[in-house]
CSV table of C-alpha atoms (C1' of nucleotides) in Angstrom, one decimal:
chain,number,residue,atom,x,y,z
I,135,MET,CA,29.5,-23.5,-19.5
I,136,ILE,CA,26.7,-26.0,-19.2
I,137,GLN,CA,26.7,-25.3,-15.5
I,138,THR,CA,26.1,-21.6,-16.2
I,139,PHE,CA,23.0,-22.4,-18.2
I,140,ALA,CA,21.7,-24.8,-15.7
I,141,ASN,CA,22.0,-22.1,-13.0
I,142,CYS,CA,20.2,-19.6,-15.1
I,143,GLN,CA,16.5,-19.2,-14.2
I,144,ILE,CA,15.1,-19.2,-17.7
I,145,PHE,CA,16.8,-22.5,-18.6
I,146,ARG,CA,16.2,-24.4,-15.5
I,147,ASN,CA,13.2,-26.4,-16.8
I,148,LEU,CA,15.0,-27.7,-19.9
I,149,SER,CA,16.4,-31.1,-20.2
I,150,LEU,CA,20.2,-31.6,-20.2
I,151,GLY,CA,20.0,-32.4,-23.9
I,152,GLU,CA,18.2,-29.2,-24.6
I,153,ILE,CA,20.6,-27.2,-22.6
I,154,LYS,CA,23.5,-28.7,-24.4
I,155,GLU,CA,22.0,-27.8,-27.7
I,156,ILE,CA,21.5,-24.2,-26.7
I,157,SER,CA,24.9,-23.8,-25.0
I,158,SER,CA,26.5,-25.1,-28.2
I,159,ARG,CA,25.4,-21.9,-29.8
I,160,ALA,CA,26.8,-19.7,-27.1
I,161,THR,CA,30.2,-18.0,-27.3
I,162,PRO,CA,32.0,-16.6,-24.2
I,163,ALA,CA,33.3,-13.1,-24.0
I,164,HIS,CA,35.3,-11.2,-21.4
I,165,TYR,CA,35.1,-7.6,-20.3
I,166,GLU,CA,37.3,-5.8,-17.8
I,167,ARG,CA,36.2,-3.8,-14.9
I,168,GLY,CA,34.6,-0.5,-16.0
I,169,SER,CA,34.0,-1.4,-19.6
I,170,PHE,CA,30.6,-1.5,-21.2
I,171,ILE,CA,29.0,-4.7,-22.4
I,172,PHE,CA,26.5,-2.6,-24.3
I,173,GLU,CA,25.2,0.9,-24.0
I,174,ILE,CA,21.6,2.2,-24.0
I,175,GLY,CA,20.3,2.5,-27.5
I,176,ASP,CA,22.6,-0.1,-29.1
I,177,PRO,CA,20.8,-2.6,-31.3
I,178,ALA,CA,20.0,-5.7,-29.2
I,179,ASN,CA,21.5,-8.4,-31.3
I,180,TYR,CA,22.6,-10.8,-28.5
I,181,LEU,CA,21.4,-12.3,-25.4
I,182,TYR,CA,24.0,-12.1,-22.7
I,183,ILE,CA,24.2,-14.5,-19.8
I,184,MET,CA,26.4,-13.7,-16.9
I,185,GLU,CA,29.0,-16.4,-16.0
I,186,LYS,CA,31.3,-14.5,-13.6
I,187,GLY,CA,31.5,-11.1,-12.0
I,188,SER,CA,28.9,-8.4,-11.6
I,189,VAL,CA,27.4,-5.9,-13.9
I,190,LYS,CA,25.5,-2.7,-13.3
I,191,LEU,CA,22.5,-2.0,-15.4
I,192,HIS,CA,21.9,1.7,-15.5
I,193,ASN,CA,20.9,4.8,-17.4
I,194,MET,CA,23.5,7.5,-17.0
I,195,SER,CA,22.4,10.9,-18.3
I,196,PRO,CA,25.0,13.2,-19.9
I,197,SER,CA,24.7,15.5,-16.9
I,198,GLY,CA,26.2,12.7,-14.8
I,199,LYS,CA,23.0,11.9,-13.0
I,200,GLY,CA,22.8,8.1,-12.9
I,201,VAL,CA,19.8,5.8,-12.3
I,202,THR,CA,20.8,2.2,-11.5
I,203,PHE,CA,18.2,-0.4,-12.2
I,204,GLU,CA,19.9,-3.6,-11.2
I,205,ILE,CA,23.1,-5.3,-10.3
I,206,SER,CA,23.5,-8.6,-12.1
I,207,LYS,CA,25.5,-11.6,-11.2
I,208,ALA,CA,26.1,-15.1,-12.4
I,209,GLY,CA,23.0,-16.7,-13.9
I,210,ASP,CA,21.3,-13.4,-14.7
I,211,THR,CA,20.6,-12.2,-18.2
I,212,LEU,CA,21.4,-8.7,-19.2
I,213,ASN,CA,18.4,-6.7,-20.3
I,214,GLY,CA,17.1,-9.7,-22.2
I,215,SER,CA,13.8,-7.9,-22.8
I,216,ALA,CA,15.7,-5.6,-25.2
I,217,LEU,CA,15.7,-8.5,-27.7
I,218,SER,CA,12.0,-7.9,-28.0
I,219,THR,CA,12.1,-4.1,-28.1
I,220,GLY,CA,15.0,-3.9,-30.6
I,221,THR,CA,17.5,-1.8,-28.7
I,222,TYR,CA,19.0,-2.1,-25.2
I,223,PHE,CA,17.1,0.3,-23.0
I,224,VAL,CA,19.7,0.3,-20.2
I,225,SER,CA,23.5,0.4,-20.3
I,226,ALA,CA,25.5,-2.6,-18.9
I,227,GLN,CA,28.8,-1.8,-17.3
I,228,ALA,CA,31.1,-4.2,-15.7
I,229,LEU,CA,31.7,-3.6,-12.0
I,230,THR,CA,34.4,-6.3,-11.9
I,231,ASP,CA,36.1,-8.3,-14.5
I,232,VAL,CA,33.3,-10.2,-16.2
I,233,THR,CA,32.7,-13.3,-18.2
I,234,VAL,CA,29.5,-13.6,-20.2
I,235,LEU,CA,28.1,-16.1,-22.7
I,236,ARG,CA,26.2,-14.7,-25.6
I,237,ILE,CA,23.8,-16.0,-28.1
I,238,ALA,CA,22.6,-14.4,-31.3
I,239,ARG,CA,19.1,-12.9,-31.1
I,240,ASN,CA,17.6,-15.0,-33.9
I,241,GLU,CA,19.0,-18.3,-32.6
I,242,PHE,CA,17.7,-17.5,-29.1
I,243,PHE,CA,14.2,-16.7,-30.4
I,244,GLY,CA,14.4,-19.9,-32.4
I,245,PHE,CA,14.8,-21.8,-29.2
I,246,VAL,CA,12.1,-19.9,-27.5
I,247,ALA,CA,9.6,-20.9,-30.2
I,248,LYS,CA,10.8,-24.5,-30.1
I,249,TYR,CA,10.7,-25.1,-26.3
I,250,PRO,CA,7.6,-24.1,-24.5
I,251,ASN,CA,9.3,-24.6,-21.1
I,252,LEU,CA,11.8,-21.9,-22.0
I,253,ALA,CA,9.1,-19.5,-23.1
I,254,MET,CA,7.2,-20.1,-20.0
I,255,GLU,CA,10.1,-19.4,-17.8
I,256,ILE,CA,10.8,-16.2,-19.6
I,257,ILE,CA,7.2,-15.1,-19.0
I,258,HIS,CA,7.6,-16.0,-15.3
I,259,LEU,CA,10.8,-14.1,-15.0
I,260,LEU,CA,9.5,-11.0,-16.8
I,261,SER,CA,6.4,-11.0,-14.7
I,262,ALA,CA,8.4,-11.2,-11.5
I,263,ARG,CA,10.6,-8.3,-12.6
I,264,LEU,CA,7.6,-6.2,-13.5
I,265,LYS,CA,6.2,-6.8,-10.1
I,266,THR,CA,9.4,-5.7,-8.5
I,267,GLU,CA,9.5,-2.5,-10.6
I,268,TYR,CA,5.9,-1.7,-9.7
I,269,LYS,CA,6.7,-2.1,-6.0
I,270,ARG,CA,9.7,0.1,-6.5
I,271,MET,CA,7.7,2.7,-8.2
I,272,ALA,CA,5.1,2.7,-5.4
I,273,ALA,CA,7.9,3.0,-2.9
I,274,ILE,CA,9.5,5.9,-4.6
I,275,GLN,CA,6.3,7.8,-4.9
I,276,ARG,CA,5.2,7.2,-1.3
I,277,GLU,CA,8.1,6.6,0.9
I,278,GLU,CA,10.7,8.9,2.4
I,279,VAL,CA,14.4,8.6,1.7
I,280,GLU,CA,15.3,6.7,4.8
I,281,GLN,CA,12.7,4.0,4.0
I,282,ARG,CA,14.0,3.7,0.4
I,283,VAL,CA,17.6,3.4,1.4
I,284,CYS,CA,16.7,0.6,3.8
I,285,ARG,CA,14.6,-1.1,1.1
I,286,SER,CA,17.6,-0.9,-1.3
I,287,LEU,CA,19.8,-2.4,1.3
I,288,VAL,CA,17.5,-5.3,1.9
I,289,ALA,CA,17.1,-6.0,-1.8
I,290,LEU,CA,20.9,-5.9,-2.4
I,291,ALA,CA,21.7,-7.9,0.7
I,292,SER,CA,19.2,-10.7,-0.3
I,293,LYS,CA,21.1,-11.0,-3.5
I,294,PHE,CA,24.7,-10.4,-2.5
I,295,GLY,CA,24.9,-11.1,1.2
I,296,THR,CA,25.4,-8.6,4.1
I,297,THR,CA,28.7,-7.2,2.8
I,298,LEU,CA,28.1,-5.0,-0.2
I,299,SER,CA,31.1,-3.8,-2.2
I,300,MET,CA,29.7,-0.6,-3.6
I,301,LYS,CA,30.4,3.1,-3.2
I,302,ARG,CA,27.9,5.4,-1.5
I,303,GLU,CA,27.4,7.0,-4.8
I,304,GLU,CA,26.3,3.7,-6.4
I,305,LEU,CA,23.9,3.0,-3.6
I,306,ALA,CA,22.6,6.5,-4.0
I,307,ASP,CA,22.0,5.9,-7.7
I,308,TYR,CA,20.3,2.7,-6.9
I,309,THR,CA,18.1,4.3,-4.4
I,310,GLY,CA,17.4,7.4,-6.4
I,311,THR,CA,18.8,10.1,-4.1
I,312,ALA,CA,21.8,12.4,-3.9
I,313,THR,CA,24.9,10.9,-2.6
I,314,GLU,CA,25.1,13.1,0.4
I,315,THR,CA,21.6,12.3,1.4
I,316,THR,CA,22.4,8.6,1.3
I,317,ILE,CA,25.5,9.2,3.4
I,318,ARG,CA,23.4,11.0,6.0
I,319,VAL,CA,20.9,8.1,6.2
I,320,LEU,CA,23.7,5.6,6.5
I,321,GLY,CA,25.1,7.7,9.3
I,322,ARG,CA,21.8,7.3,11.2
I,323,LEU,CA,21.7,3.6,10.5
I,324,LYS,CA,25.2,3.2,11.9
I,325,ARG,CA,24.2,5.0,15.1
I,326,ALA,CA,21.3,2.6,15.3
I,327,GLY,CA,23.6,-0.3,14.9
I,328,ILE,CA,22.0,-1.5,11.7
I,329,VAL,CA,25.0,-0.8,9.5
I,330,GLY,CA,28.6,-1.6,10.5
I,331,CYS,CA,31.0,1.2,11.4
I,332,SER,CA,34.2,-0.4,10.4
I,333,ALA,CA,33.6,-0.9,6.7
I,334,HIS,CA,36.4,-0.2,4.3
I,335,LYS,CA,36.0,2.3,1.5
I,336,GLY,CA,33.7,1.1,-1.3
I,337,GLU,CA,32.0,-1.3,1.1
I,338,ILE,CA,28.9,-1.3,3.1
I,339,VAL,CA,28.3,-3.9,5.8
I,340,ILE,CA,24.9,-4.7,7.2
I,341,ALA,CA,25.3,-5.5,10.9
I,342,ASP,CA,21.8,-6.2,11.9
I,343,MET,CA,19.6,-7.6,9.2
I,344,ASP,CA,16.6,-8.1,11.4
I,345,LYS,CA,16.6,-4.5,12.6
I,346,LEU,CA,17.0,-3.4,9.0
I,347,ARG,CA,14.0,-5.4,7.9
I,348,ALA,CA,12.0,-4.0,10.8
I,349,ALA,CA,12.8,-0.5,9.7
I,350,ILE,CA,10.8,-0.8,6.5
I,351,VAL,CA,7.6,-2.4,7.7
I,352,ASP,CA,6.3,0.6,9.5
I,353,THR,CA,4.7,2.3,6.5
I,354,ASP,CA,1.4,1.4,4.8
I,355,ASP,CA,0.8,-1.7,2.9
I,356,PRO,CA,3.4,-4.2,4.0
I,357,ARG,CA,2.6,-6.4,0.9
M,137,MET,CA,-16.2,-11.6,-28.5
M,138,ILE,CA,-14.0,-13.0,-31.2
M,139,GLN,CA,-13.3,-9.5,-32.2
M,140,THR,CA,-12.1,-8.6,-28.8
M,141,PHE,CA,-9.6,-11.3,-28.9
M,142,ALA,CA,-8.4,-10.3,-32.4
M,143,ASN,CA,-7.9,-6.8,-31.1
M,144,CYS,CA,-5.8,-7.9,-28.2
M,145,GLN,CA,-2.1,-7.7,-28.7
M,146,ILE,CA,-1.2,-11.0,-27.3
M,147,PHE,CA,-3.6,-12.9,-29.5
M,148,ARG,CA,-3.0,-11.1,-32.7
M,149,ASN,CA,-0.7,-13.7,-34.3
M,150,LEU,CA,-3.0,-16.6,-33.7
M,151,SER,CA,-5.1,-18.1,-36.5
M,152,LEU,CA,-8.8,-17.6,-36.4
M,153,GLY,CA,-9.3,-21.2,-35.5
M,154,GLU,CA,-7.0,-20.8,-32.5
M,155,ILE,CA,-8.7,-17.7,-31.4
M,156,LYS,CA,-12.0,-19.4,-31.6
M,157,GLU,CA,-10.7,-22.2,-29.5
M,158,ILE,CA,-9.5,-19.9,-26.8
M,159,SER,CA,-12.5,-17.6,-26.8
M,160,SER,CA,-14.7,-20.6,-26.3
M,161,ARG,CA,-13.2,-20.8,-22.9
M,162,ALA,CA,-13.8,-17.2,-22.0
M,163,THR,CA,-16.8,-15.9,-20.0
M,164,PRO,CA,-17.9,-12.3,-20.0
M,165,ALA,CA,-18.5,-10.3,-16.8
M,166,HIS,CA,-19.8,-6.8,-16.1
M,167,TYR,CA,-18.7,-4.3,-13.5
M,168,GLU,CA,-20.2,-1.0,-12.7
M,169,ARG,CA,-18.3,2.2,-12.4
M,170,GLY,CA,-16.3,2.4,-9.2
M,171,SER,CA,-16.3,-1.3,-8.4
M,172,PHE,CA,-13.2,-3.5,-8.2
M,173,ILE,CA,-12.5,-6.3,-10.7
M,174,PHE,CA,-9.9,-7.5,-8.2
M,175,GLU,CA,-7.8,-6.0,-5.5
M,176,ILE,CA,-4.2,-6.2,-4.7
M,177,GLY,CA,-3.3,-9.4,-3.0
M,178,ASP,CA,-6.2,-11.4,-4.3
M,179,PRO,CA,-5.2,-14.8,-5.7
M,180,ALA,CA,-4.8,-14.4,-9.5
M,181,ASN,CA,-7.0,-17.1,-10.8
M,182,TYR,CA,-8.2,-15.5,-14.0
M,183,LEU,CA,-6.9,-13.6,-17.0
M,184,TYR,CA,-9.1,-10.6,-17.6
M,185,ILE,CA,-9.3,-9.1,-21.1
M,186,MET,CA,-11.0,-5.7,-21.5
M,187,GLU,CA,-13.9,-5.6,-23.9
M,188,LYS,CA,-15.5,-2.2,-23.1
M,189,GLY,CA,-14.9,0.7,-20.7
M,190,SER,CA,-11.8,1.7,-18.9
M,191,VAL,CA,-10.1,0.4,-15.7
M,192,LYS,CA,-7.5,2.0,-13.5
M,193,LEU,CA,-4.7,-0.2,-12.2
M,194,HIS,CA,-3.5,1.2,-9.0
M,195,ASN,CA,-2.2,0.6,-5.5
M,196,MET,CA,-4.1,2.6,-3.0
M,197,SER,CA,-2.5,2.6,0.5
M,198,PRO,CA,-4.7,2.7,3.5
M,199,SER,CA,-3.7,6.3,4.2
M,200,GLY,CA,-5.4,7.2,0.9
M,201,LYS,CA,-2.2,7.9,-1.0
M,202,GLY,CA,-2.7,6.3,-4.4
M,203,VAL,CA,-0.2,5.3,-7.1
M,204,THR,CA,-1.7,4.7,-10.5
M,205,PHE,CA,0.2,2.5,-12.8
M,206,GLU,CA,-2.0,2.3,-15.9
M,207,ILE,CA,-5.4,3.1,-17.4
M,208,SER,CA,-6.6,0.1,-19.4
M,209,LYS,CA,-9.0,0.0,-22.3
M,210,ALA,CA,-10.4,-2.5,-24.8
M,211,GLY,CA,-7.9,-5.0,-25.8
M,212,ASP,CA,-5.7,-4.7,-22.7
M,213,THR,CA,-5.2,-7.4,-20.2
M,214,LEU,CA,-5.5,-6.6,-16.5
M,215,ASN,CA,-2.3,-7.3,-14.6
M,216,GLY,CA,-1.8,-10.5,-16.6
M,217,SER,CA,1.7,-11.0,-15.1
M,218,ALA,CA,-0.1,-11.7,-11.8
M,219,LEU,CA,-0.9,-15.2,-13.2
M,220,SER,CA,2.8,-15.9,-13.0
M,221,THR,CA,3.4,-14.4,-9.6
M,222,GLY,CA,0.3,-15.9,-7.9
M,223,THR,CA,-1.5,-12.9,-6.6
M,224,TYR,CA,-2.5,-9.6,-8.2
M,225,PHE,CA,0.0,-7.0,-7.4
M,226,VAL,CA,-2.2,-4.0,-8.3
M,227,SER,CA,-5.9,-3.3,-7.8
M,228,ALA,CA,-8.2,-3.0,-10.8
M,229,GLN,CA,-11.0,-0.5,-10.4
M,230,ALA,CA,-13.6,0.3,-13.1
M,231,LEU,CA,-13.6,4.0,-14.1
M,232,THR,CA,-16.7,3.4,-16.2
M,233,ASP,CA,-19.1,0.6,-16.6
M,234,VAL,CA,-17.0,-2.2,-17.8
M,235,THR,CA,-17.2,-5.5,-19.7
M,236,VAL,CA,-14.4,-8.0,-19.5
M,237,LEU,CA,-13.8,-11.5,-20.6
M,238,ARG,CA,-12.1,-13.9,-18.3
M,239,ILE,CA,-10.3,-17.1,-18.7
M,240,ALA,CA,-9.2,-19.5,-15.9
M,241,ARG,CA,-5.5,-19.4,-15.2
M,242,ASN,CA,-4.8,-23.0,-15.9
M,243,GLU,CA,-6.6,-23.0,-19.2
M,244,PHE,CA,-4.8,-19.9,-20.3
M,245,PHE,CA,-1.4,-21.4,-19.4
M,246,GLY,CA,-2.4,-24.5,-21.3
M,247,PHE,CA,-2.9,-22.4,-24.4
M,248,VAL,CA,0.4,-20.6,-23.8
M,249,ALA,CA,2.3,-23.8,-23.7
M,250,LYS,CA,0.5,-25.1,-26.8
M,251,TYR,CA,0.9,-22.1,-29.0
M,252,PRO,CA,4.4,-20.6,-29.3
M,253,ASN,CA,3.0,-17.5,-31.1
M,254,LEU,CA,1.0,-16.7,-28.1
M,255,ALA,CA,3.9,-17.2,-25.8
M,256,MET,CA,6.1,-15.0,-28.0
M,257,GLU,CA,3.6,-12.2,-28.0
M,258,ILE,CA,3.3,-12.3,-24.3
M,259,ILE,CA,7.1,-12.0,-24.0
M,260,HIS,CA,7.1,-9.0,-26.4
M,261,LEU,CA,4.3,-7.3,-24.5
M,262,LEU,CA,6.0,-7.8,-21.1
M,263,SER,CA,9.3,-6.6,-22.5
M,264,ALA,CA,7.7,-3.4,-23.8
M,265,ARG,CA,5.9,-2.8,-20.5
M,266,LEU,CA,9.2,-3.3,-18.6
M,267,LYS,CA,10.8,-0.8,-20.9
M,268,THR,CA,8.1,1.7,-20.2
M,269,GLU,CA,8.4,1.2,-16.5
M,270,TYR,CA,12.2,1.7,-16.6
M,271,LYS,CA,11.8,4.9,-18.5
M,272,ARG,CA,9.2,6.0,-16.0
M,273,MET,CA,11.5,5.2,-13.1
M,274,ALA,CA,14.3,7.2,-14.7
M,275,ALA,CA,12.0,10.1,-15.2
M,276,ILE,CA,10.8,10.1,-11.7
M,277,GLN,CA,14.2,10.0,-10.3
M,278,ARG,CA,15.6,12.7,-12.5
M,279,GLU,CA,12.9,15.0,-13.6
M,280,GLU,CA,11.0,17.8,-12.0
M,281,VAL,CA,7.3,17.8,-11.5
M,282,GLU,CA,6.5,19.9,-14.5
M,283,GLN,CA,8.3,17.5,-16.8
M,284,ARG,CA,6.6,14.5,-15.3
M,285,VAL,CA,3.2,16.0,-15.6
M,286,CYS,CA,3.9,16.7,-19.3
M,287,ARG,CA,5.2,13.2,-19.8
M,288,SER,CA,2.0,11.7,-18.2
M,289,LEU,CA,-0.1,13.8,-20.5
M,290,VAL,CA,1.7,12.7,-23.5
M,291,ALA,CA,1.4,9.0,-22.5
M,292,LEU,CA,-2.3,9.3,-21.7
M,293,ALA,CA,-3.0,11.3,-24.9
M,294,SER,CA,-1.3,8.8,-27.1
M,295,LYS,CA,-3.6,6.2,-25.8
M,296,PHE,CA,-6.9,8.1,-25.3
M,297,GLY,CA,-6.6,11.1,-27.5
M,298,THR,CA,-6.4,14.8,-26.6
M,299,THR,CA,-9.4,14.9,-24.4
M,300,LEU,CA,-8.9,13.0,-21.2
M,301,SER,CA,-11.7,12.4,-18.9
M,302,MET,CA,-10.0,12.2,-15.5
M,303,LYS,CA,-10.0,14.3,-12.4
M,304,ARG,CA,-6.9,16.3,-11.4
M,305,GLU,CA,-6.5,13.9,-8.5
M,306,GLU,CA,-6.3,11.0,-10.9
M,307,LEU,CA,-3.7,12.7,-13.0
M,308,ALA,CA,-1.8,13.5,-9.9
M,309,ASP,CA,-1.8,9.9,-8.8
M,310,TYR,CA,-0.6,8.8,-12.2
M,311,THR,CA,2.2,11.4,-12.2
M,312,GLY,CA,3.1,10.8,-8.6
M,313,THR,CA,2.6,14.2,-7.0
M,314,ALA,CA,0.1,16.0,-4.8
M,315,THR,CA,-3.1,17.1,-6.4
M,316,GLU,CA,-2.5,20.8,-5.7
M,317,THR,CA,0.9,20.6,-7.3
M,318,THR,CA,-0.5,19.0,-10.5
M,319,ILE,CA,-3.1,21.8,-10.6
M,320,ARG,CA,-0.5,24.4,-10.4
M,321,VAL,CA,1.4,22.9,-13.2
M,322,LEU,CA,-1.8,22.6,-15.3
M,323,GLY,CA,-2.3,26.3,-14.6
M,324,ARG,CA,1.1,27.1,-16.1
M,325,LEU,CA,0.4,24.9,-19.1
M,326,LYS,CA,-2.9,26.7,-19.6
M,327,ARG,CA,-1.2,30.0,-19.6
M,328,ALA,CA,1.3,28.6,-22.2
M,329,GLY,CA,-1.6,27.6,-24.4
M,330,ILE,CA,-0.7,23.9,-24.1
M,331,VAL,CA,-3.8,22.9,-22.2
M,332,GLY,CA,-7.3,24.1,-23.0
M,333,CYS,CA,-8.9,26.6,-20.6
M,334,SER,CA,-12.5,25.7,-21.2
M,335,ALA,CA,-12.5,22.1,-20.1
M,336,HIS,CA,-15.4,20.8,-18.0
M,337,LYS,CA,-14.9,19.2,-14.6
M,338,GLY,CA,-13.3,15.8,-14.7
M,339,GLU,CA,-11.8,16.6,-18.1
M,340,ILE,CA,-8.5,17.7,-19.3
M,341,VAL,CA,-8.1,18.9,-22.9
M,342,ILE,CA,-4.7,19.1,-24.6
M,343,ALA,CA,-4.8,22.1,-26.9
M,344,ASP,CA,-1.3,22.0,-28.4
M,345,MET,CA,0.2,18.6,-28.7
M,346,ASP,CA,3.3,19.7,-30.4
M,347,LYS,CA,4.2,22.3,-27.7
M,348,LEU,CA,3.5,19.6,-25.1
M,349,ARG,CA,5.9,17.2,-26.7
M,350,ALA,CA,8.4,20.0,-27.1
M,351,ALA,CA,8.2,20.7,-23.3
M,352,ILE,CA,9.6,17.3,-22.4
M,353,VAL,CA,12.6,17.1,-24.7
M,354,ASP,CA,14.6,19.8,-23.1
M,355,THR,CA,16.1,17.6,-20.5
M,356,ASP,CA,19.0,15.1,-20.8
M,357,ASP,CA,18.8,12.0,-22.8
M,358,PRO,CA,16.1,12.4,-25.4
M,359,ARG,CA,16.0,8.7,-26.0
G,255,DC,C1',55.2,10.5,1.4
G,256,DG,C1',52.0,12.6,-1.7
G,257,DA,C1',48.1,12.7,-4.8
G,258,DC,C1',43.7,11.5,-5.5
G,259,DC,C1',39.4,9.9,-4.6
G,260,DA,C1',35.7,8.6,-1.5
G,261,DT,C1',33.5,10.0,2.5
G,262,DT,C1',31.8,13.1,5.6
G,263,DT,C1',29.9,17.4,7.5
G,264,DG,C1',27.8,21.9,7.3
G,265,DA,C1',25.2,25.7,5.3
G,266,DC,C1',21.9,27.0,2.3
G,267,DA,C1',18.4,27.2,-1.5
G,268,DT,C1',14.4,25.3,-3.3
G,269,DC,C1',11.0,22.3,-4.5
G,270,DT,C1',7.0,20.1,-3.2
G,271,DA,C1',3.7,18.4,0.2
G,272,DT,C1',0.6,19.9,3.4
G,273,DC,C1',-2.9,22.6,5.5
G,274,DA,C1',-6.6,25.8,5.1
G,275,DA,C1',-9.9,28.5,2.9
G,276,DC,C1',-12.8,29.7,-0.9
G,277,DG,C1',-15.3,29.6,-5.4
G,278,DC,C1',-17.6,27.2,-8.7
G,279,DT,C1',-20.7,23.9,-10.7
G,280,DG,C1',-23.9,20.6,-11.1
G,281,DG,C1',-27.3,18.0,-8.9
G,282,DT,C1',-31.1,17.5,-5.5
G,283,DG,C1',-34.9,18.3,-2.9
G,284,DG,C1',-38.1,21.4,-1.1
H,150,DC,C1',-37.8,27.8,-9.5
H,151,DC,C1',-34.8,28.5,-5.9
H,152,DA,C1',-31.8,27.3,-2.1
H,153,DC,C1',-28.7,24.2,-0.5
H,154,DC,C1',-25.2,20.8,-0.6
H,155,DA,C1',-21.3,18.1,-2.0
H,156,DG,C1',-17.5,17.4,-4.7
H,157,DC,C1',-14.0,19.3,-7.5
H,158,DG,C1',-11.0,22.9,-8.7
H,159,DT,C1',-8.2,26.7,-7.3
H,160,DT,C1',-5.2,29.7,-4.6
H,161,DG,C1',-2.3,31.1,-0.8
H,162,DA,C1',0.7,30.5,3.2
H,163,DT,C1',3.8,27.5,5.5
H,164,DA,C1',6.9,23.9,6.9
H,165,DG,C1',9.9,20.3,5.9
H,166,DA,C1',12.6,17.3,3.3
H,167,DT,C1',16.0,16.8,0.0
H,168,DG,C1',19.2,18.5,-3.5
H,169,DT,C1',23.1,21.5,-4.2
H,170,DC,C1',27.3,23.8,-3.2
H,171,DA,C1',31.5,24.2,-0.6
H,172,DA,C1',35.0,22.6,2.2
H,173,DA,C1',37.3,19.4,5.5
H,174,DT,C1',38.6,14.8,6.6
H,175,DG,C1',40.4,10.4,5.9
H,176,DG,C1',41.8,6.3,3.4
H,177,DT,C1',44.2,4.0,-0.4
H,178,DC,C1',47.5,3.2,-3.7
H,179,DG,C1',51.4,4.2,-6.3
DNA sequence: CGACCATTTGACATCTATCAACGCTGGTGG
DNA sequence: CCACCAGCGTTGATAGATGTCAAATGGTCG
């Protein structure tokens, strides 16, 4: 458990003693694949820290149209900003069996007020995430679908490696396109040798990472 | 100057003495309409706090395609998160003549580390902004243009009132559509009596705020 | 082996961007 | 005072990209 905290970005600048103090207030919880850790709109009473497994943060509309914001893994917090806004603004669904640690909102904020290093790391983390979202917005508004699929693949691969275990539909929700459209793009990428052909169901293998990266630099403003 | 700080969300929980201390390290600066306070990619060495005027935060690609993220006014900070990430990740351009206060990055972070209230407010602010961006992403990926234009109008009106002084092109960049498309939507809204017909150039007047709000609730997920 | 779900492919509808032309308005200079 | 110009707003026609619908294929698991 201590190790989980030490691996978590927002706690990394704390001393071992401080981490021990905080982790003493955390309780573990398990969720099985497919279940929800919380749903959008629930009151945000706990900070969740991922220990094991992966979780999809998304906003599924009643019509079935999903928007995926992030896939979280060990060391990530789940929609931690919601502790500030009062209610979770995304849903968290387990993609695998999952173990999390959770800390009550008030206790967590107590620590934040007490340890400037912790507050500072949170600020850095939120800033980085905001930057990511801004870039993503710019990409969505400017780029064509093929670009965006490639961009999604790069983002996912840099976090999870070149073998992604996700369905086409999940990639489509992450990219923000129809499933069929994503499949057609993947088809083109296969023919270009960028994506592997063999891949099992529910799996996407990136065959040539360099080519993939090259495919998204052609547009304006490489920054 | 003190007043500017007191009106600024991130400083609002500080004592007068603390505000005085911080504001003693701030220096004012003026920019005339059209000029850039900073441009995307510049090293983020200062925190800017708006005192007077309005500023557009955007990302203009060389091809001329602009994405507008926010219009800032008195009390707002300009891309403050950039102090964490190292370089500004949007450009800040004055829409009017503008007065800002600026504080050197290191000094500002010194205060953040020293005053937990300040750090906490920053966390709240960033969290709220992240929530806004998530909603916006969901809207972009799910909604049709008409919805999004209405949503933009509501957001802008709740900050600036029902008379917006902006060109169609600026609204289009904010909404993420072509200028002509935005104009066509505005045409429909005029006919529906939601938007005023008289409006001068460079001005958009919202005639019926209730109808406007009603126009964006029809889709999924009213949250 | 059979059922079910993911994946794929095709045809089609439609939305939106793009291109082009024009009108209007306010400002400027003769 | 008038004519002209430049920029913004508006409208129409068109093409292209992407979503949607429908159906076939193929893989996986019980």
